[in-house]
Coordinates of N, CA and C in Angstrom, one line a residue:
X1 N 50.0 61.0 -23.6 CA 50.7 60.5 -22.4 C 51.5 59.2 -22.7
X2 N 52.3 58.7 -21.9 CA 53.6 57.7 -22.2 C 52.4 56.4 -22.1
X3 N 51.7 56.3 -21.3 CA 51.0 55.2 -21.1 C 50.1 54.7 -22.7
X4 N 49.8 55.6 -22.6 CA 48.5 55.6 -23.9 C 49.3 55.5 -25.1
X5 N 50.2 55.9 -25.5 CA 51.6 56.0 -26.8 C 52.7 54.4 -26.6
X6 N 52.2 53.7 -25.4 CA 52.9 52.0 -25.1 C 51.5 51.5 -25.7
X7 N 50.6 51.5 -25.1 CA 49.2 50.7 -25.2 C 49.0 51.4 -26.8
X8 N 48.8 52.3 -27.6 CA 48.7 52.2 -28.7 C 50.0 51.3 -29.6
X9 N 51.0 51.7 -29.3 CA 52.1 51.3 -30.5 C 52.3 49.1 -30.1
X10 N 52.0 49.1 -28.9 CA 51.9 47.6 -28.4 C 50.5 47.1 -29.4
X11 N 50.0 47.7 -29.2 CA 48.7 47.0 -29.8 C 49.1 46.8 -31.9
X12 N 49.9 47.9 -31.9 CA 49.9 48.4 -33.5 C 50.8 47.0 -34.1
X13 N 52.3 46.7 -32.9 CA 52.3 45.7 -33.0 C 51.6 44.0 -33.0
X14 N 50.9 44.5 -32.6 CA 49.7 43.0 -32.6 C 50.4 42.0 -31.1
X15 N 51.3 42.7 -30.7 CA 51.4 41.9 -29.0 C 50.3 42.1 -27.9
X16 N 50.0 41.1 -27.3 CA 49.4 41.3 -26.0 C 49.9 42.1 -25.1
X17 N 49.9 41.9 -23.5 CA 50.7 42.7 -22.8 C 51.6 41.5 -22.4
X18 N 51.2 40.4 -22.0 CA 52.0 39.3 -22.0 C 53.1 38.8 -23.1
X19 N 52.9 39.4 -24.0 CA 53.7 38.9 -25.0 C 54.8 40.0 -25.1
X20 N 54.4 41.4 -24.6 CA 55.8 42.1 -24.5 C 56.3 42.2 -23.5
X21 N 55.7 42.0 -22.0 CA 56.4 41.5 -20.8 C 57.5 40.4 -21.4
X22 N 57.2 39.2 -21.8 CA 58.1 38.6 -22.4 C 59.3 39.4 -23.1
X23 N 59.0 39.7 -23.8 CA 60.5 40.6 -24.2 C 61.1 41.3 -23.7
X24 N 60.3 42.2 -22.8 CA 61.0 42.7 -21.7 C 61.7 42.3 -20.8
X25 N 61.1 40.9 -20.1 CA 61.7 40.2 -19.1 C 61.3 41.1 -18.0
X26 N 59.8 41.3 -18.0 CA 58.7 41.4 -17.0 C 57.8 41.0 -17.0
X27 N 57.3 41.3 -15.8 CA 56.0 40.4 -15.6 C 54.9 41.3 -16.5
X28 N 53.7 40.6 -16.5 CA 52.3 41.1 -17.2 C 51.5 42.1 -16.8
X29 N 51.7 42.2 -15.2 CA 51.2 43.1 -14.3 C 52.2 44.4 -14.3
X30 N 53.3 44.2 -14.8 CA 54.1 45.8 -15.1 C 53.6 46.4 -16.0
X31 N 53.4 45.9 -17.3 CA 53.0 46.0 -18.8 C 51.4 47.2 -18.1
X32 N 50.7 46.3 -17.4 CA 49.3 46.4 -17.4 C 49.6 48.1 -16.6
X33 N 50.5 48.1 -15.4 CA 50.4 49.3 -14.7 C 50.9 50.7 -15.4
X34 N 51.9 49.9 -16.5 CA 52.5 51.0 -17.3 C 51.5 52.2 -18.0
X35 N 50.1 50.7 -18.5 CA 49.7 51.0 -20.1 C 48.5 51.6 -18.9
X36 N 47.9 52.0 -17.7 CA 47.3 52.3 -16.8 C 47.1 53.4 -16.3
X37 N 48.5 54.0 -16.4 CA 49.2 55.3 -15.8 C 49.6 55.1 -14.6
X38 N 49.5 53.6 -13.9 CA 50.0 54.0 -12.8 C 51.4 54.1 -12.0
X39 N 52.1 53.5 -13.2 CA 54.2 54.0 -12.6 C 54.6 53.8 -14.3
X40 N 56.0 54.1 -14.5 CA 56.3 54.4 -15.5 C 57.7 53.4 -15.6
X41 N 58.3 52.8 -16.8 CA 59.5 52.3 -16.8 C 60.3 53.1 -16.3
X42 N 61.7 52.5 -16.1 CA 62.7 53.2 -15.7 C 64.0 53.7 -17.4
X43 N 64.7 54.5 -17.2 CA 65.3 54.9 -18.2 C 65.8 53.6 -19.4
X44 N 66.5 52.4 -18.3 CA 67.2 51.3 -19.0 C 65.9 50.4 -20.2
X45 N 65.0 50.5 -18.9 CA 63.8 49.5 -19.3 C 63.1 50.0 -20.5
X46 N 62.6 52.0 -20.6 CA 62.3 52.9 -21.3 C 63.4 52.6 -23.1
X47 N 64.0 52.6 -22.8 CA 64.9 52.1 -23.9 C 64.5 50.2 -24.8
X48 N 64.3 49.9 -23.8 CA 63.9 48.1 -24.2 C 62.6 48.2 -24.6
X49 N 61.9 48.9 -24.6 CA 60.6 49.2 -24.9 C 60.8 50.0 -26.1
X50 N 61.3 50.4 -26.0 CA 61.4 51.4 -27.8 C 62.2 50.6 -28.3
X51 N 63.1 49.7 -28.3 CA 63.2 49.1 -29.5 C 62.7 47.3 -29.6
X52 N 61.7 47.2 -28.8 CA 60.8 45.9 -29.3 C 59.5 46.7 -29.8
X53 N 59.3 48.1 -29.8 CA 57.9 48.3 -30.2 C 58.8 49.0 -31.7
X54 N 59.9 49.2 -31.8 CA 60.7 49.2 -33.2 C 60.3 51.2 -33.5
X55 N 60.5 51.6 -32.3 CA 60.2 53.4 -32.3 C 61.5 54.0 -31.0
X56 N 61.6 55.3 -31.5 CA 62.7 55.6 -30.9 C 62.2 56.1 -29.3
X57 N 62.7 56.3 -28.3 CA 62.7 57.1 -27.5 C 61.7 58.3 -26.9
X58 N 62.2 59.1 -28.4 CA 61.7 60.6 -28.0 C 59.9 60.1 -28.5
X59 N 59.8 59.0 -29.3 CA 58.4 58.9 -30.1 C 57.2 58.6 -29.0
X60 N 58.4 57.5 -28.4 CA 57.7 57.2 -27.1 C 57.3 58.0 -25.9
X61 N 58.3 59.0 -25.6 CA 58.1 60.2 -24.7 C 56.6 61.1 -25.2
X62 N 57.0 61.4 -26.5 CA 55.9 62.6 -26.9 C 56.7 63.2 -28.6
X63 N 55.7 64.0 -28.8 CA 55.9 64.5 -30.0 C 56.9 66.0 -29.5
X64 N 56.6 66.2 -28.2 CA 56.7 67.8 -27.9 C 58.5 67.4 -27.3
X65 N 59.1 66.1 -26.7 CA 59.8 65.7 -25.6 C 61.1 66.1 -26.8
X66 N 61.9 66.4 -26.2 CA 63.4 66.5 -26.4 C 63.9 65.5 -26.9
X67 N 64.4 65.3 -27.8 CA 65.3 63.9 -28.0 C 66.7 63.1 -27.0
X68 N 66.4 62.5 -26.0 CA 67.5 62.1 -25.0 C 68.7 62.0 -25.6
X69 N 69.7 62.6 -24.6 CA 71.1 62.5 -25.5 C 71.4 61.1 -24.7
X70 N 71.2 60.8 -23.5 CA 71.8 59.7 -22.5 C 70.7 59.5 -21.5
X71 N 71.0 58.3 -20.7 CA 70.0 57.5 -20.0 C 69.2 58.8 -18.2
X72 N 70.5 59.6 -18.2 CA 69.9 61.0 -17.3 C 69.2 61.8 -17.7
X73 N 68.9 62.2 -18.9 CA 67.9 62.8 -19.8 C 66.8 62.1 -19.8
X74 N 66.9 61.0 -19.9 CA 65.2 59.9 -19.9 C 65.0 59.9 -18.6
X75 N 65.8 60.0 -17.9 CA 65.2 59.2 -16.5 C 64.7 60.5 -16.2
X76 N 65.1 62.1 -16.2 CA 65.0 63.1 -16.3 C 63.3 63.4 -16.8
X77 N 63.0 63.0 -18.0 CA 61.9 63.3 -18.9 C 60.9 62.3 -18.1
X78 N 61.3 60.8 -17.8 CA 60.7 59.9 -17.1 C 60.1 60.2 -15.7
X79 N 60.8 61.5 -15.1 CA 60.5 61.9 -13.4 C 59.1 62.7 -13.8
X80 N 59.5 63.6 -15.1 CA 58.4 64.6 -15.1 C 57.2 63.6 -15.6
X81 N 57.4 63.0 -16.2 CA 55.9 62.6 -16.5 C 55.3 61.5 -15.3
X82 N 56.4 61.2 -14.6 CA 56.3 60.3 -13.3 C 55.3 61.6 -12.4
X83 N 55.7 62.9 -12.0 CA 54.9 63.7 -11.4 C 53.5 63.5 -11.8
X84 N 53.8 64.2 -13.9 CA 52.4 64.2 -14.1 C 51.2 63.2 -13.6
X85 N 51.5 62.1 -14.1 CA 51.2 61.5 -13.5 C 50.5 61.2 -12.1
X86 N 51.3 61.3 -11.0 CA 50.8 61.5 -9.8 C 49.7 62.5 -9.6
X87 N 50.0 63.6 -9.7 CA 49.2 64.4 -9.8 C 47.7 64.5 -10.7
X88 N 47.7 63.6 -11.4 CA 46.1 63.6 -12.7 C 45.7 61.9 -11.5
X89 N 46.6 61.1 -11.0 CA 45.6 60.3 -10.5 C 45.5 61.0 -8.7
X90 N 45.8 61.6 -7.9 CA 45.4 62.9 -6.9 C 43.7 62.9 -7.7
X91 N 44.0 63.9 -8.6 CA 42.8 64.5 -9.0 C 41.9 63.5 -9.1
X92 N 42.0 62.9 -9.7 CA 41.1 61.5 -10.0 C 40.5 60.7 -9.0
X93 N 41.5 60.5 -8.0 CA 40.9 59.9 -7.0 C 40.1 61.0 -6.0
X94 N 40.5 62.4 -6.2 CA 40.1 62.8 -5.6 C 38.3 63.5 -6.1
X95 N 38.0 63.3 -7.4 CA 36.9 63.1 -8.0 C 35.9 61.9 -7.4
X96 N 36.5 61.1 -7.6 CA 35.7 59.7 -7.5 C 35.3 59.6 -6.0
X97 N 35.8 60.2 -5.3 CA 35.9 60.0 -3.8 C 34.5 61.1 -3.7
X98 N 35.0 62.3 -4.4 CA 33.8 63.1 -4.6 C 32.1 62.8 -5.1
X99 N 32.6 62.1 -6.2 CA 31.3 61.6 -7.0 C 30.4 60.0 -6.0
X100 N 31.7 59.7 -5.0 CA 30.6 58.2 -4.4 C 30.5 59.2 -3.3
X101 N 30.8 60.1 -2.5 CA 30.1 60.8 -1.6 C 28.9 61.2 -1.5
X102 N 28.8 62.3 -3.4 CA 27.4 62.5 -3.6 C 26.1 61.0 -4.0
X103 N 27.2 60.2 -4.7 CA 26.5 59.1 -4.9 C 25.8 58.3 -3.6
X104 N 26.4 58.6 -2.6 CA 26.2 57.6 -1.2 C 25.0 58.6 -1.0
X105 N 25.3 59.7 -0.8 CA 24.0 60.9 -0.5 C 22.7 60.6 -0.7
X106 N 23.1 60.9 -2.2 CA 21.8 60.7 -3.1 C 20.7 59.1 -2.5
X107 N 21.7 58.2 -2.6 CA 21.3 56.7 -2.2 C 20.5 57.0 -0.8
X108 N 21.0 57.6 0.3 CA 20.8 57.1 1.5 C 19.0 58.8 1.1
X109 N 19.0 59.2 1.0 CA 18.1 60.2 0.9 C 17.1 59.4 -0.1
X110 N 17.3 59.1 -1.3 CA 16.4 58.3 -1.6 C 15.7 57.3 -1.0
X111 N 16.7 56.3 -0.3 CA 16.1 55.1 0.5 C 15.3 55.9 1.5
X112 N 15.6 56.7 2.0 CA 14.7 57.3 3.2 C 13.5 57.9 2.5
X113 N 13.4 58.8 1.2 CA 12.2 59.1 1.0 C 11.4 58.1 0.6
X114 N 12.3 56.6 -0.2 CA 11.5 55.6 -0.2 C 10.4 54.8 0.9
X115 N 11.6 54.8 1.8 CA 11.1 54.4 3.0 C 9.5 54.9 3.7
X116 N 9.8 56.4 3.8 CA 8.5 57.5 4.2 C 7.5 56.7 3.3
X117 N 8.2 57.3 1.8 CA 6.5 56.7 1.0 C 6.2 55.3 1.3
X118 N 6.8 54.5 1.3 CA 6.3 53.2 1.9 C 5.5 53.0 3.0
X119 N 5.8 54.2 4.3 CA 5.1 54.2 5.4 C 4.1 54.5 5.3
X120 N 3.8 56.0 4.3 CA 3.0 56.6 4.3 C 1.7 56.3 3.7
X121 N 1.9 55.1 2.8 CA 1.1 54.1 1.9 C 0.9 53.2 2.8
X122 N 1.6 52.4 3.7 CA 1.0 52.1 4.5 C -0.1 52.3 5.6
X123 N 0.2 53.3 6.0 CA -0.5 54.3 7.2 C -1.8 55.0 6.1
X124 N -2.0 55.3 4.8 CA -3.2 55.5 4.5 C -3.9 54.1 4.6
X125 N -3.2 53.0 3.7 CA -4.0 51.8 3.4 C -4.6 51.5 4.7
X126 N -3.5 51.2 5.6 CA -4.6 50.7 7.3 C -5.4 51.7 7.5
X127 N -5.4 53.2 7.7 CA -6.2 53.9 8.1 C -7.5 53.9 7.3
X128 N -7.5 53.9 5.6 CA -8.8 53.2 5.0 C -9.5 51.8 5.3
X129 N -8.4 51.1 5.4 CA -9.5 49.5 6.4 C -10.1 49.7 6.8
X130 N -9.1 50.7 8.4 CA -10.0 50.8 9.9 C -10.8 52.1 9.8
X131 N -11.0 52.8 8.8 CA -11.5 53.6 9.4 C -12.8 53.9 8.2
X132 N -13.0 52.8 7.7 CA -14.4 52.9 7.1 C -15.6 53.3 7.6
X133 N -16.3 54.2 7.4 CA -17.6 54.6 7.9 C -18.7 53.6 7.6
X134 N -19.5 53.6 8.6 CA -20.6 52.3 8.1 C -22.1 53.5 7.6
X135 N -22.5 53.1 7.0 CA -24.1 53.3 6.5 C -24.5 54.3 7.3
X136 N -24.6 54.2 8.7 CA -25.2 54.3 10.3 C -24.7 54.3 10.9
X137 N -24.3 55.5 11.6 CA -24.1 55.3 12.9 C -24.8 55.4 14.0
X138 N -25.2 54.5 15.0 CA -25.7 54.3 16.3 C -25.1 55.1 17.3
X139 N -25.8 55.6 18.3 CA -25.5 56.0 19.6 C -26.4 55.8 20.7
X140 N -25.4 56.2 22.1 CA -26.0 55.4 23.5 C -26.0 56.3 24.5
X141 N -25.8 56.4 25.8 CA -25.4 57.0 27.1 C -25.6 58.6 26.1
X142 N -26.2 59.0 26.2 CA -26.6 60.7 25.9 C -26.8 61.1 27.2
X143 N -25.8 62.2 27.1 CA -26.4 63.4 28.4 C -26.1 64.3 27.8
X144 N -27.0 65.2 28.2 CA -26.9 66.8 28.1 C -26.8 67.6 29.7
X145 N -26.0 68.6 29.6 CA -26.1 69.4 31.2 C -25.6 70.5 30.2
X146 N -25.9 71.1 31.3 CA -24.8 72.8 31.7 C -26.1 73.7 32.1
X147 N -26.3 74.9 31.0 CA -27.3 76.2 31.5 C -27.7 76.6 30.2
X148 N -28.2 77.4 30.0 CA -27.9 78.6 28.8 C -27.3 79.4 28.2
X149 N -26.4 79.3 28.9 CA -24.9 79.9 28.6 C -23.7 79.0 27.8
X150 N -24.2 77.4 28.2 CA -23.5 76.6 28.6 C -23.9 75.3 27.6
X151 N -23.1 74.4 27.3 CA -23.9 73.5 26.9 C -22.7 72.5 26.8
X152 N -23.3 71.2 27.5 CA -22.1 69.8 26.8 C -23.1 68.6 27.3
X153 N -22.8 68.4 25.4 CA -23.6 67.3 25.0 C -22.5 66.1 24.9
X154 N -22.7 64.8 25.7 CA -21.7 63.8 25.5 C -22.5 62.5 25.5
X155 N -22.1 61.6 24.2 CA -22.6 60.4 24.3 C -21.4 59.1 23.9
X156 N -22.0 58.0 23.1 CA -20.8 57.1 22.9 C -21.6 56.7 21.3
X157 N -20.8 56.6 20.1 CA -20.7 56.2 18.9 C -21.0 55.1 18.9
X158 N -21.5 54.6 17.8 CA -21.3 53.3 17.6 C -19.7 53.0 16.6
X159 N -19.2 54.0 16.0 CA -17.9 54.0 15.5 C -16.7 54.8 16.3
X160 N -15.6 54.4 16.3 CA -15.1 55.2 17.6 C -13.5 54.7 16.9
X161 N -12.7 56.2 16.4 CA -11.6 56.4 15.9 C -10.9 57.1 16.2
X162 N -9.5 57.4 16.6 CA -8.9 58.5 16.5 C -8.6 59.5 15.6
X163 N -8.3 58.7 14.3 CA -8.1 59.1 12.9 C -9.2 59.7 12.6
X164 N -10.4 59.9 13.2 CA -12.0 60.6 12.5 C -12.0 62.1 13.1
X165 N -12.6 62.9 12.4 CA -13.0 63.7 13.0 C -14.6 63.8 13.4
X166 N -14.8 64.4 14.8 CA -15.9 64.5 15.1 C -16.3 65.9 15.3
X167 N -17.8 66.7 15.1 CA -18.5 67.5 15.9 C -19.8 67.5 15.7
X168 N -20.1 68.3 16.2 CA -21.8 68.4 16.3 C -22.0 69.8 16.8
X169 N -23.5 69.9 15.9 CA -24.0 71.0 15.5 C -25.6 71.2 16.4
X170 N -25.5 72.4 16.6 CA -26.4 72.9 17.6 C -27.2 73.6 16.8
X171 N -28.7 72.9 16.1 CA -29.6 74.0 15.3 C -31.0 74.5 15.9
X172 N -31.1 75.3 15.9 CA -32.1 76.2 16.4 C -33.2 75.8 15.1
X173 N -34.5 75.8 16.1 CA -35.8 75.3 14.9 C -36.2 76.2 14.5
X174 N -36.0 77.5 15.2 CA -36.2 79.1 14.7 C -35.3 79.5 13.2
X175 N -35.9 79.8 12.6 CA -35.0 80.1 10.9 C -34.1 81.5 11.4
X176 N -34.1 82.7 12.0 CA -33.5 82.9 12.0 C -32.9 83.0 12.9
X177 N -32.4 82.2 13.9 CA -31.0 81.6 14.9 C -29.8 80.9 13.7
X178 N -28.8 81.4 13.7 CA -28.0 80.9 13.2 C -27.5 79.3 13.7
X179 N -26.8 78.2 13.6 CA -26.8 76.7 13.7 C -25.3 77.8 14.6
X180 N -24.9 76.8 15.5 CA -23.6 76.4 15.9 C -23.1 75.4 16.1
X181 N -21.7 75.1 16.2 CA -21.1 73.9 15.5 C -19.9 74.1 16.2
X182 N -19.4 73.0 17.0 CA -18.6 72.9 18.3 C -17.7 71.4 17.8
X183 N -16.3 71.6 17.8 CA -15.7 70.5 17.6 C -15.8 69.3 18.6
X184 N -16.3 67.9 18.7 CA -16.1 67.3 19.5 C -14.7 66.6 20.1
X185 N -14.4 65.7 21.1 CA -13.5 65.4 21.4 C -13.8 63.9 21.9
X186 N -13.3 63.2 21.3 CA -13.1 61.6 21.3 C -12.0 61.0 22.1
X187 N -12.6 60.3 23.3 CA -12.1 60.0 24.5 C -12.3 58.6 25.0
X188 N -11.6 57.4 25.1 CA -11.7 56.2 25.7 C -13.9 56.2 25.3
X189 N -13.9 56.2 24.6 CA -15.2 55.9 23.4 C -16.3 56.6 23.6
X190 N -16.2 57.8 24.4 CA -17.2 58.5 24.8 C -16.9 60.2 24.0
X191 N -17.9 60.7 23.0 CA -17.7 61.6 22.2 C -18.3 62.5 23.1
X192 N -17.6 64.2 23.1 CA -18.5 65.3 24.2 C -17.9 66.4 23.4
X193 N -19.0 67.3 23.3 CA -18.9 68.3 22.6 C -19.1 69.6 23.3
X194 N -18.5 70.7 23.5 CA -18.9 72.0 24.8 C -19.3 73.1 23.9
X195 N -20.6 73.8 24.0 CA -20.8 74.8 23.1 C -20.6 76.5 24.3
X196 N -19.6 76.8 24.3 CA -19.5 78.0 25.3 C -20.5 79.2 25.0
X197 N -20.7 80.2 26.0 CA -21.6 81.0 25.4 C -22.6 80.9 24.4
X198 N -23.2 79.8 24.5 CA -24.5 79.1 23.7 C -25.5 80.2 23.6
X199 N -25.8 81.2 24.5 CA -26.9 81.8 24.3 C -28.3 81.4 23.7
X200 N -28.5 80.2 24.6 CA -29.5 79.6 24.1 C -30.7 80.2 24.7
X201 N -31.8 79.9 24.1 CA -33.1 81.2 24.4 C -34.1 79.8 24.9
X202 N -34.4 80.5 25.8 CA -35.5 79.5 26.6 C -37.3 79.2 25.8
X203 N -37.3 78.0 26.1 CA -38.6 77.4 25.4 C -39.1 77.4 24.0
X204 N -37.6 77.3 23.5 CA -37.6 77.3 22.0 C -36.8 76.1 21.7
X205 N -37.3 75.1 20.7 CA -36.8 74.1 20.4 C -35.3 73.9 19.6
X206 N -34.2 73.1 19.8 CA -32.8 73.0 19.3 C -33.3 71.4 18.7
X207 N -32.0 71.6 17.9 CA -31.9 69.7 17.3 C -30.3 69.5 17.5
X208 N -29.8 68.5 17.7 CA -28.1 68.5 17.8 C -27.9 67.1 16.9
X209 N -26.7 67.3 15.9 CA -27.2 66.8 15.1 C -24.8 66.4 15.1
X210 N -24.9 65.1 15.3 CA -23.0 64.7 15.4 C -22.7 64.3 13.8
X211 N -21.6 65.0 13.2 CA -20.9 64.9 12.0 C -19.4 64.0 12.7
X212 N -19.3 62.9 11.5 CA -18.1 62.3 11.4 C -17.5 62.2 10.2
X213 N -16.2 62.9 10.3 CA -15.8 62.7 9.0 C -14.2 61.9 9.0
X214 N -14.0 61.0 7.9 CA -12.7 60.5 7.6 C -12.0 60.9 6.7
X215 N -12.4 62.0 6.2 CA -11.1 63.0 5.4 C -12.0 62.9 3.9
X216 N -12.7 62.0 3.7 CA -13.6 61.4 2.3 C -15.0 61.5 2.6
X217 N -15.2 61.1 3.6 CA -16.5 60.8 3.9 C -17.2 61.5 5.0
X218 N -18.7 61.8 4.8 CA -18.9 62.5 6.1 C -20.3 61.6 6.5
X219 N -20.6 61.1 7.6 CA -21.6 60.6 8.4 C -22.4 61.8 9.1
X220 N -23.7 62.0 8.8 CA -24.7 62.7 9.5 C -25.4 61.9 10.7
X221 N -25.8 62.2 12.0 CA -26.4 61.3 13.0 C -27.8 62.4 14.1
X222 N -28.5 62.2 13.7 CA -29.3 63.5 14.9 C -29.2 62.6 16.4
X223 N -28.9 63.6 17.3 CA -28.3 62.6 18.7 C -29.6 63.5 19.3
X224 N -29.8 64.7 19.5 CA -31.6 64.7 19.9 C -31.8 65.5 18.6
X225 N -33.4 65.4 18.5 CA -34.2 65.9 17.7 C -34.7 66.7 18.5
X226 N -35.4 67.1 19.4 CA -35.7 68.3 20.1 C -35.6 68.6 21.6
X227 N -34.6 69.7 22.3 CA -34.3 70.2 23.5 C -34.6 71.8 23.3
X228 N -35.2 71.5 24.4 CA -35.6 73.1 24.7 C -35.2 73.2 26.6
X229 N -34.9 74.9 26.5 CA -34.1 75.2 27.8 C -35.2 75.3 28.7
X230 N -35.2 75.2 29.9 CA -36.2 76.0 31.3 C -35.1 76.0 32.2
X231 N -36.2 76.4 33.1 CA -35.6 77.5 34.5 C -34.4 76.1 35.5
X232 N -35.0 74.7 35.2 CA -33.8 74.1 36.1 C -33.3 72.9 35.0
X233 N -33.1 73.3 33.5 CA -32.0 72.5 33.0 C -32.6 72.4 31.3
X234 N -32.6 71.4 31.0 CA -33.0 71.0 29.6 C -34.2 69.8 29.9
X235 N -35.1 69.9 28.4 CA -35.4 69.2 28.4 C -35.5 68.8 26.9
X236 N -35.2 66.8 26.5 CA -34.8 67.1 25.5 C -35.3 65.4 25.0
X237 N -35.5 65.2 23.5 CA -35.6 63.6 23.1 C -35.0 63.3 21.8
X238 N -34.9 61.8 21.9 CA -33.6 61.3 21.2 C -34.3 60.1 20.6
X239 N -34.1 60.0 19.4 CA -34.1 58.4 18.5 C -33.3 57.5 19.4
X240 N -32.6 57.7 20.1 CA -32.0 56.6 20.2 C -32.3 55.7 22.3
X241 N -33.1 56.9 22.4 CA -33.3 56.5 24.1 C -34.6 55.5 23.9

């Protein structure tokens, strides 16, 4: 290209770009746009340039370029490569425009998955503070109601999370009654568990026994040790009354 064939043969001479502005009787910033691709001399000027870089014309044009008979011929050869030109920086800008698009993408998607993980490292780290399990857990206010059909056991923790999961387990002191195991539900600090269709069998002894778990850890707690059903309700006793 004409730009790259000024910037090589300028340099070959050992001129700056200021030093052949000077001879030209242009400024430094024309030299710079020429040797840039971004405008091209004019036929008169195209001439003044080939003979301070001491090469002809056509050398300057290209190896492939026609040899100019007259200054309509250069200015002629000068338009097409004036196109070329326009057209490779189009594409060019229209790359780069492409490549900071994806590059802005990429950025703003990164920062946001950074972000998440940041949160998300945050929200475990607090959630491990607060939601350490102690040794023991204590409990209080125990009630039992319903039937033999029926059953809800509700008391209050001595630990009391949202982040935790709670339930409790209904075991039969008979070996072969299978245990059941009812999710609890954790409520302004009071834990209650409902076992539907309990089919509990009268004057046989149960144990209820509340699991806490923090995703790592699980807390065992017996809230009664022995309840057995009769004809007007439960009767039942607890470590902790």
């Amino acid at each position: 290209m004409l730009n790259e064939r000024i910037r090589e043969l300028r340099k070959r001479k050992g001129f700056t770009q200021e030093e052949l502005a000077v001879r030209l009787h242009v400024v430094r910033q024309t030299v710079s746009k020429w040797e840039k691709g971004v405008s091209v001399p004019d036929a008169s000027t195209l001439q003044s340039v080939a003979e301070v870089l001491e090469v002809s014309v056509q050398e300057l044009l290209g190896a492939d370029a026609k040899q100019p008979e007259s200054q309509n011929e250069i200015a002629a050869q000068l338009s097409r490569i004036n196109e070329q030109m326009a057209v490779r920086n189009r594409r060019s800008v229209i790359i780069w425009k492409t490549v900071s698009i994806v590059l802005a993408v990429a950025l703003i998607f990164s920062a946001a998955w950074l972000v998440l993980r940041l949160q998300t490292a945050n929200q475990q780290e607090n959630r491990q503070e607060s939601v350490m399990l102690p040794d023991t857990v204590e409990l209080s206010d125990i009630h039992i109601d319903g039937d033999k059909n029926r059953l809800v056991c509700s008391f209050v923790p001595s630990i009391g999370n949202l982040d935790l999961e709670y339930s409790v387990t209904l075991s039969c002191h008979a070996t072969d009654v299978p245990d059941k195991t009812a999710d609890a539900e954790y409520r302004n600090g009071i834990c209650t568990a409902v076992f539907e269709n309990a089919d509990l069998f009268e004057y046989i002894d149960y144990s209820i026994v509340l699991s806490i778990r923090d995703g790592k850890e699980t807390r065992n707690t017996v809230v009664v040790t022995s309840m057995s059903v009769e004809r007007d309700g439960f009767s039942w006793s607890s470590p902790w009354n």
